[in-house]
Each structure stands twice: as C-alpha cells, then as structure tokens.
Amino acid sequence: MRIGAHVRDDDPLAAAAERGAEVVQFFLSDPQGWKAPKPHPQAERLRDGDVAVFIHAPYVINVASLNNRIRIPSRKSVAQQAKAAAEVGAQGLIVHGGHVTKDDDPAEGIANWRKLFERQADEGGFEVPILIENTAGGANAMARRFDVLARLWDAVGEFGAGFCLDTCHAHAAGEELLDVVDRVKAITGRIDLVHLNDSRDEFGSSRDRHANIGSGLIDPELLVGVVSKAGAPVVVETPDEGQAADIEFLRSKSS
C-alpha cells in the first residue's frame, strides 16, 4: 500500500520527504486557469524516482458542460495536462466529473464525456490514464451520485477510463462509506487512486471541506476500511500541517 499526499507543485520531492510520502499529487498549472502546463523543473527526477506521481487537472475543467466556451477549452486542457503528466512520469491525471446546468439533460453531459474519449482515441489515446473523480455536490453532476456514475461508466468504460474515489466527496454526496468500495467497483470495475480525506461537514451536506483524519466528522475506522478494501495508492488532500500524521496513521493501520 503506497500512501502520500497532495503537495506543493514547485518542489514535490522535498514535500514528499518532509511527509514520509511514497506518493505525490500536484498541479502542473494554475488550478483555476486555462494556461497550458510548462515543463516541470524536476521532471527527470520525478520520472526516474521511487515516488509515485499523480497529477490533478485544473478545477475549471468541465468536460460535461453544454457551454462551448467551457467544454471546448476543457477538452483541449485535458489533452495538454495528460501530455505534461506523462513528462513527469505520472500514473494518471485526475479530472473531476463535472456537471451540466439545472435546465440541461445529464445525458448530454455524459455524451460529452464519451466524445472526449472518442476524439482522443482517433489520435491514439491519452498519454496517461484519465482518472474520473467523484464530486461532492451539484444536482446535475456526472459523478456525485452513483446511479449517474453508472450511466457515465456505460459511456466511457470501454475507453479505459480510470476512477479516483474521494472519501470526503462521497460522504458529502450522501454515499455511505461502509460499502463504498464494493459499490464503486461494481460500477467501474476498478479504483485507481483513493483521495483519503476526512470531512468538516455532515453526511449528505454537499459541502467539500476536507479535514485531517480524526478531526472531522467521518469515523477514522471507516476511512481505514476504504484504504484496506480499495487496494489502490492513497493520497491525502488534507491540511498541510497534519499530512505527515495522516500518512503515518494510515500506514500504521495498513501494516
């Protein structure tokens, strides 16, 4: 079981050493912007090192959107981010499931996800696996509730889409963590990465506010159970000051 953290993007290897992390996740560009990533100064060391690398795509990306001014740059950005992720030896690019507006048909958002993979397949596919992440809120989200996730997977699973399970997001979306791994795998057949986060808010709140393990409202033993059952690399996206303790706690429980 490899356990690590989301860390600063300027020196992820130093951040990994500080936390005792075996896995790092970071951004390659402004998480709130559309600019293409620049070459990372540690690219060679990251590719050749022992620390597993995952890249998180910018939050602005919404592949599902029916708005051309959002969907088209989102498609372009996913391809750019995947190419840059490959250059640092990443094992996957995490992309949020996205959403459509309240007046839109979610089926159209799902169709837009399929088009992303179809178009890229014509060019040889993405350079790293695309890991779709479940989200915390939004009535018309593609990956909040698992009934919609199942419809999404029917559309994109054949293209090798991967899945990133976020525990805080599932808790906030009103999806029980006790059997969450079994239910996700029944839909996707896989979990490629776990974002292991406690939550500052109550079950079903739709609020995405992460907390360090044991300082939020999720039973730590539920979180340990997710890690044990998922059998995937783990990244904590918790407040920086407690990440080392979070990693050590999970490592002690998985040994």
mmCIF file of C-alpha atoms in Angstrom:
data_model
loop_
_atom_site.group_PDB
_atom_site.id
_atom_site.type_symbol
_atom_site.label_atom_id
_atom_site.label_comp_id
_atom_site.label_asym_id
_atom_site.label_seq_id
_atom_site.Cartn_x
_atom_site.Cartn_y
_atom_site.Cartn_z
ATOM 1 C CA MET A 1 0.000 0.000 0.000
ATOM 2 C CA ARG A 2 1.567 3.268 -1.141
ATOM 3 C CA ILE A 3 0.429 6.350 0.772
ATOM 4 C CA GLY A 4 1.178 10.007 0.107
ATOM 5 C CA ALA A 5 -0.246 13.498 -0.198
ATOM 6 C CA HIS A 6 -1.251 16.351 -2.436
ATOM 7 C CA VAL A 7 1.724 18.693 -2.190
ATOM 8 C CA ARG A 8 3.036 21.992 -3.481
ATOM 9 C CA ASP A 9 3.932 21.926 -7.145
ATOM 10 C CA ASP A 10 7.282 23.728 -7.014
ATOM 11 C CA ASP A 11 9.208 21.016 -5.133
ATOM 12 C CA PRO A 12 7.076 17.880 -4.790
ATOM 13 C CA LEU A 13 10.029 15.638 -3.974
ATOM 14 C CA ALA A 14 11.075 17.746 -0.989
ATOM 15 C CA ALA A 15 7.458 17.848 0.164
ATOM 16 C CA ALA A 16 7.285 14.051 -0.098
ATOM 17 C CA ALA A 17 10.401 13.680 2.035
ATOM 18 C CA GLU A 18 9.007 16.040 4.678
ATOM 19 C CA ARG A 19 5.815 13.973 4.980
ATOM 20 C CA GLY A 20 7.255 10.490 4.574
ATOM 21 C CA ALA A 21 5.136 10.180 1.414
ATOM 22 C CA GLU A 22 5.518 7.396 -1.136
ATOM 23 C CA VAL A 23 3.049 9.090 -3.479
ATOM 24 C CA VAL A 24 2.677 12.717 -4.530
ATOM 25 C CA GLN A 25 -0.100 14.534 -6.321
ATOM 26 C CA PHE A 26 0.221 18.109 -7.509
ATOM 27 C CA PHE A 27 -0.881 20.599 -10.162
ATOM 28 C CA LEU A 28 1.178 21.347 -13.250
ATOM 29 C CA SER A 29 -0.528 24.713 -13.842
ATOM 30 C CA ASP A 30 -2.881 27.186 -12.164
ATOM 31 C CA PRO A 31 -5.784 25.080 -10.820
ATOM 32 C CA GLN A 32 -8.160 27.960 -11.567
ATOM 33 C CA GLY A 33 -6.844 28.763 -15.052
ATOM 34 C CA TRP A 34 -6.670 27.509 -18.622
ATOM 35 C CA LYS A 35 -2.976 28.039 -19.380
ATOM 36 C CA ALA A 36 -1.087 25.012 -20.671
ATOM 37 C CA PRO A 37 1.480 23.497 -18.278
ATOM 38 C CA LYS A 38 5.107 24.472 -18.618
ATOM 39 C CA PRO A 39 7.923 21.880 -18.340
ATOM 40 C CA HIS A 40 8.433 20.928 -14.698
ATOM 41 C CA PRO A 41 11.969 21.558 -13.364
ATOM 42 C CA GLN A 42 12.002 18.180 -11.570
ATOM 43 C CA ALA A 43 10.567 16.190 -14.494
ATOM 44 C CA GLU A 44 13.534 13.847 -14.908
ATOM 45 C CA ARG A 45 13.880 13.181 -11.182
ATOM 46 C CA LEU A 46 10.146 12.559 -10.890
ATOM 47 C CA ARG A 47 10.164 10.151 -13.841
ATOM 48 C CA ASP A 48 13.169 8.221 -12.573
ATOM 49 C CA GLY A 49 12.471 8.340 -8.835
ATOM 50 C CA ASP A 50 10.770 5.960 -6.433
ATOM 51 C CA VAL A 51 7.889 8.282 -5.548
ATOM 52 C CA ALA A 52 4.665 7.528 -7.424
ATOM 53 C CA VAL A 53 3.277 10.609 -9.188
ATOM 54 C CA PHE A 54 -0.300 11.654 -9.946
ATOM 55 C CA ILE A 55 -1.341 14.967 -11.496
ATOM 56 C CA HIS A 56 -4.573 16.784 -10.680
ATOM 57 C CA ALA A 57 -6.162 18.643 -13.581
ATOM 58 C CA PRO A 58 -7.333 22.255 -13.053
ATOM 59 C CA TYR A 59 -10.683 22.733 -11.347
ATOM 60 C CA VAL A 60 -12.011 24.885 -14.208
ATOM 61 C CA ILE A 61 -12.224 21.862 -16.491
ATOM 62 C CA ASN A 62 -15.797 20.697 -17.098
ATOM 63 C CA VAL A 63 -15.878 18.154 -19.910
ATOM 64 C CA ALA A 64 -19.614 17.593 -19.409
ATOM 65 C CA SER A 65 -20.632 21.225 -19.978
ATOM 66 C CA LEU A 66 -23.012 22.082 -22.804
ATOM 67 C CA ASN A 67 -21.454 25.554 -22.992
ATOM 68 C CA ASN A 68 -18.975 25.578 -25.907
ATOM 69 C CA ARG A 69 -16.840 28.209 -24.176
ATOM 70 C CA ILE A 70 -16.259 25.770 -21.307
ATOM 71 C CA ARG A 71 -16.434 22.354 -22.966
ATOM 72 C CA ILE A 72 -14.067 23.029 -25.889
ATOM 73 C CA PRO A 73 -11.219 24.506 -23.773
ATOM 74 C CA SER A 74 -11.840 21.687 -21.261
ATOM 75 C CA ARG A 75 -11.178 19.058 -23.912
ATOM 76 C CA LYS A 76 -8.049 20.871 -25.028
ATOM 77 C CA SER A 77 -6.838 21.247 -21.458
ATOM 78 C CA VAL A 78 -7.307 17.560 -20.608
ATOM 79 C CA ALA A 79 -5.104 16.613 -23.565
ATOM 80 C CA GLN A 80 -2.465 19.206 -22.627
ATOM 81 C CA GLN A 81 -2.467 18.132 -18.986
ATOM 82 C CA ALA A 82 -2.185 14.445 -19.905
ATOM 83 C CA LYS A 83 0.804 15.124 -22.157
ATOM 84 C CA ALA A 84 2.529 17.143 -19.409
ATOM 85 C CA ALA A 85 1.659 14.465 -16.834
ATOM 86 C CA ALA A 86 3.410 11.850 -18.960
ATOM 87 C CA GLU A 87 6.533 14.003 -18.999
ATOM 88 C CA VAL A 88 6.803 13.763 -15.194
ATOM 89 C CA GLY A 89 6.086 10.024 -15.183
ATOM 90 C CA ALA A 90 2.594 10.329 -13.750
ATOM 91 C CA GLN A 91 0.471 7.225 -13.283
ATOM 92 C CA GLY A 92 -2.715 9.148 -14.009
ATOM 93 C CA LEU A 93 -4.434 12.504 -14.463
ATOM 94 C CA ILE A 94 -7.323 13.173 -12.074
ATOM 95 C CA VAL A 95 -10.254 15.050 -13.639
ATOM 96 C CA HIS A 96 -13.461 15.971 -11.809
ATOM 97 C CA GLY A 97 -16.633 14.516 -13.270
ATOM 98 C CA GLY A 98 -18.130 17.929 -13.978
ATOM 99 C CA HIS A 99 -21.776 18.880 -14.329
ATOM 100 C CA VAL A 100 -24.470 20.356 -16.512
ATOM 101 C CA THR A 101 -26.772 23.219 -15.513
ATOM 102 C CA LYS A 102 -30.172 22.682 -13.908
ATOM 103 C CA ASP A 103 -32.019 23.090 -17.224
ATOM 104 C CA ASP A 104 -29.806 20.623 -19.109
ATOM 105 C CA ASP A 105 -30.256 16.889 -19.581
ATOM 106 C CA PRO A 106 -27.489 14.982 -17.727
ATOM 107 C CA ALA A 107 -27.464 12.505 -20.621
ATOM 108 C CA GLU A 108 -25.934 15.240 -22.779
ATOM 109 C CA GLY A 109 -23.152 15.733 -20.251
ATOM 110 C CA ILE A 110 -22.456 12.010 -20.316
ATOM 111 C CA ALA A 111 -22.397 12.129 -24.120
ATOM 112 C CA ASN A 112 -19.814 14.904 -23.941
ATOM 113 C CA TRP A 113 -17.577 12.724 -21.790
ATOM 114 C CA ARG A 114 -17.817 9.953 -24.369
ATOM 115 C CA LYS A 115 -16.925 12.409 -27.141
ATOM 116 C CA LEU A 116 -13.781 13.391 -25.242
ATOM 117 C CA PHE A 117 -12.540 9.805 -25.287
ATOM 118 C CA GLU A 118 -13.750 9.111 -28.836
ATOM 119 C CA ARG A 119 -11.925 12.140 -30.234
ATOM 120 C CA GLN A 120 -8.720 11.299 -28.386
ATOM 121 C CA ALA A 121 -8.928 7.655 -29.436
ATOM 122 C CA ASP A 122 -8.732 8.834 -33.049
ATOM 123 C CA GLU A 123 -5.374 10.411 -32.152
ATOM 124 C CA GLY A 124 -4.002 7.380 -30.344
ATOM 125 C CA GLY A 125 -5.484 7.971 -26.886
ATOM 126 C CA PHE A 126 -4.293 9.940 -23.886
ATOM 127 C CA GLU A 127 -0.655 9.722 -22.804
ATOM 128 C CA VAL A 128 -1.629 8.767 -19.233
ATOM 129 C CA PRO A 129 -4.828 7.231 -17.832
ATOM 130 C CA ILE A 130 -7.659 9.699 -17.177
ATOM 131 C CA LEU A 131 -8.992 9.110 -13.651
ATOM 132 C CA ILE A 132 -12.500 10.496 -13.203
ATOM 133 C CA GLU A 133 -13.115 11.678 -9.642
ATOM 134 C CA ASN A 134 -16.427 11.608 -7.806
ATOM 135 C CA THR A 135 -17.645 15.010 -6.647
ATOM 136 C CA ALA A 136 -19.358 16.325 -3.522
ATOM 137 C CA GLY A 137 -22.303 18.366 -4.753
ATOM 138 C CA GLY A 138 -24.407 19.527 -7.658
ATOM 139 C CA ALA A 139 -27.816 18.164 -8.611
ATOM 140 C CA ASN A 140 -26.710 17.619 -12.214
ATOM 141 C CA ALA A 141 -23.184 16.362 -11.535
ATOM 142 C CA MET A 142 -21.800 13.458 -13.551
ATOM 143 C CA ALA A 143 -20.034 11.700 -10.682
ATOM 144 C CA ARG A 144 -21.756 12.737 -7.468
ATOM 145 C CA ARG A 145 -24.427 10.060 -7.034
ATOM 146 C CA PHE A 146 -23.532 6.562 -8.071
ATOM 147 C CA ASP A 147 -26.647 5.994 -10.185
ATOM 148 C CA VAL A 148 -25.424 8.701 -12.561
ATOM 149 C CA LEU A 149 -21.853 7.413 -12.276
ATOM 150 C CA ALA A 150 -23.112 4.078 -13.587
ATOM 151 C CA ARG A 151 -24.587 5.804 -16.638
ATOM 152 C CA LEU A 152 -21.324 7.664 -17.168
ATOM 153 C CA TRP A 153 -19.328 4.441 -16.971
ATOM 154 C CA ASP A 154 -21.577 2.773 -19.519
ATOM 155 C CA ALA A 155 -20.449 5.557 -21.884
ATOM 156 C CA VAL A 156 -16.710 5.767 -21.135
ATOM 157 C CA GLY A 157 -15.638 2.489 -19.553
ATOM 158 C CA GLU A 158 -14.679 0.892 -22.866
ATOM 159 C CA PHE A 159 -12.031 3.572 -23.397
ATOM 160 C CA GLY A 160 -10.063 2.559 -20.304
ATOM 161 C CA ALA A 161 -11.222 5.420 -18.097
ATOM 162 C CA GLY A 162 -9.936 5.102 -14.539
ATOM 163 C CA PHE A 163 -11.569 6.105 -11.270
ATOM 164 C CA CYS A 164 -10.429 8.177 -8.303
ATOM 165 C CA LEU A 165 -12.515 7.733 -5.145
ATOM 166 C CA ASP A 166 -12.645 10.717 -2.792
ATOM 167 C CA THR A 167 -13.973 9.825 0.658
ATOM 168 C CA CYS A 168 -14.942 13.374 1.655
ATOM 169 C CA HIS A 169 -16.816 13.823 -1.622
ATOM 170 C CA ALA A 170 -18.685 10.524 -1.206
ATOM 171 C CA HIS A 171 -19.604 11.441 2.397
ATOM 172 C CA ALA A 172 -20.788 14.891 1.299
ATOM 173 C CA ALA A 173 -22.789 13.400 -1.575
ATOM 174 C CA GLY A 174 -24.660 11.098 0.805
ATOM 175 C CA GLU A 175 -22.949 7.883 -0.308
ATOM 176 C CA GLU A 176 -22.214 5.535 2.606
ATOM 177 C CA LEU A 177 -18.514 4.753 3.074
ATOM 178 C CA LEU A 178 -19.062 1.376 4.737
ATOM 179 C CA ASP A 179 -19.580 -0.404 1.407
ATOM 180 C CA VAL A 180 -18.448 2.347 -0.972
ATOM 181 C CA VAL A 181 -15.540 0.383 -2.454
ATOM 182 C CA ASP A 182 -17.734 -2.585 -3.350
ATOM 183 C CA ARG A 183 -20.364 -0.335 -4.903
ATOM 184 C CA VAL A 184 -17.825 1.646 -6.937
ATOM 185 C CA LYS A 185 -16.090 -1.478 -8.203
ATOM 186 C CA ALA A 186 -19.460 -2.962 -9.176
ATOM 187 C CA ILE A 187 -19.873 0.070 -11.455
ATOM 188 C CA THR A 188 -16.363 0.779 -12.710
ATOM 189 C CA GLY A 189 -14.572 -2.489 -12.128
ATOM 190 C CA ARG A 190 -11.650 -0.537 -10.689
ATOM 191 C CA ILE A 191 -10.333 2.070 -8.277
ATOM 192 C CA ASP A 192 -7.020 3.536 -9.427
ATOM 193 C CA LEU A 193 -6.483 6.076 -6.642
ATOM 194 C CA VAL A 194 -8.068 6.997 -3.311
ATOM 195 C CA HIS A 195 -8.291 10.580 -2.103
ATOM 196 C CA LEU A 196 -8.462 9.809 1.611
ATOM 197 C CA ASN A 197 -9.987 12.843 3.317
ATOM 198 C CA ASP A 198 -11.990 13.440 6.462
ATOM 199 C CA SER A 199 -14.856 15.960 6.237
ATOM 200 C CA ARG A 200 -15.624 19.112 8.207
ATOM 201 C CA ASP A 201 -19.311 18.756 7.349
ATOM 202 C CA GLU A 202 -22.094 16.286 7.974
ATOM 203 C CA PHE A 203 -23.141 13.361 5.789
ATOM 204 C CA GLY A 204 -25.073 14.474 2.696
ATOM 205 C CA SER A 205 -24.102 18.130 3.142
ATOM 206 C CA SER A 206 -22.859 18.542 -0.477
ATOM 207 C CA ARG A 207 -20.007 20.583 1.027
ATOM 208 C CA ASP A 208 -16.423 19.829 0.005
ATOM 209 C CA ARG A 209 -14.324 20.826 3.014
ATOM 210 C CA HIS A 210 -11.516 18.423 3.856
ATOM 211 C CA ALA A 211 -10.195 17.757 7.344
ATOM 212 C CA ASN A 212 -7.256 15.829 8.743
ATOM 213 C CA ILE A 213 -8.086 12.278 9.804
ATOM 214 C CA GLY A 214 -9.785 12.231 13.187
ATOM 215 C CA SER A 215 -10.525 15.965 13.221
ATOM 216 C CA GLY A 216 -13.623 15.778 11.040
ATOM 217 C CA LEU A 217 -16.971 14.006 11.092
ATOM 218 C CA ILE A 218 -16.021 10.709 9.406
ATOM 219 C CA ASP A 219 -15.171 7.743 11.637
ATOM 220 C CA PRO A 220 -11.447 7.073 11.093
ATOM 221 C CA GLU A 221 -12.137 3.340 11.045
ATOM 222 C CA LEU A 222 -14.415 3.855 8.030
ATOM 223 C CA LEU A 223 -11.527 5.591 6.270
ATOM 224 C CA VAL A 224 -9.175 2.747 7.182
ATOM 225 C CA GLY A 225 -11.695 0.313 5.761
ATOM 226 C CA VAL A 226 -11.781 2.170 2.440
ATOM 227 C CA VAL A 227 -7.989 2.053 2.195
ATOM 228 C CA SER A 228 -7.930 -1.655 3.006
ATOM 229 C CA LYS A 229 -10.628 -2.642 0.529
ATOM 230 C CA ALA A 230 -9.634 -0.365 -2.349
ATOM 231 C CA GLY A 231 -6.171 -1.835 -2.817
ATOM 232 C CA ALA A 232 -5.038 1.341 -4.596
ATOM 233 C CA PRO A 233 -2.493 4.105 -3.954
ATOM 234 C CA VAL A 234 -3.705 6.649 -1.402
ATOM 235 C CA VAL A 235 -3.334 10.439 -1.426
ATOM 236 C CA VAL A 236 -4.428 12.622 1.491
ATOM 237 C CA GLU A 237 -5.653 16.068 0.431
ATOM 238 C CA THR A 238 -5.866 17.277 4.000
ATOM 239 C CA PRO A 239 -4.449 20.467 5.576
ATOM 240 C CA ASP A 240 -0.656 20.563 5.212
ATOM 241 C CA GLU A 241 0.211 20.705 8.905
ATOM 242 C CA GLY A 242 -1.424 17.353 9.585
ATOM 243 C CA GLN A 243 -0.487 15.410 6.471
ATOM 244 C CA ALA A 244 2.536 13.636 7.956
ATOM 245 C CA ALA A 245 0.391 12.411 10.863
ATOM 246 C CA ASP A 246 -2.377 11.342 8.466
ATOM 247 C CA ILE A 247 0.094 9.317 6.411
ATOM 248 C CA GLU A 248 1.622 7.721 9.500
ATOM 249 C CA PHE A 249 -1.829 6.829 10.877
ATOM 250 C CA LEU A 250 -2.866 5.117 7.652
ATOM 251 C CA ARG A 251 0.464 3.340 7.332
ATOM 252 C CA SER A 252 0.191 2.014 10.888
ATOM 253 C CA LYS A 253 -3.279 0.667 10.147
ATOM 254 C CA SER A 254 -2.309 -0.975 6.861
ATOM 255 C CA SER A 255 0.836 -2.715 8.123
#
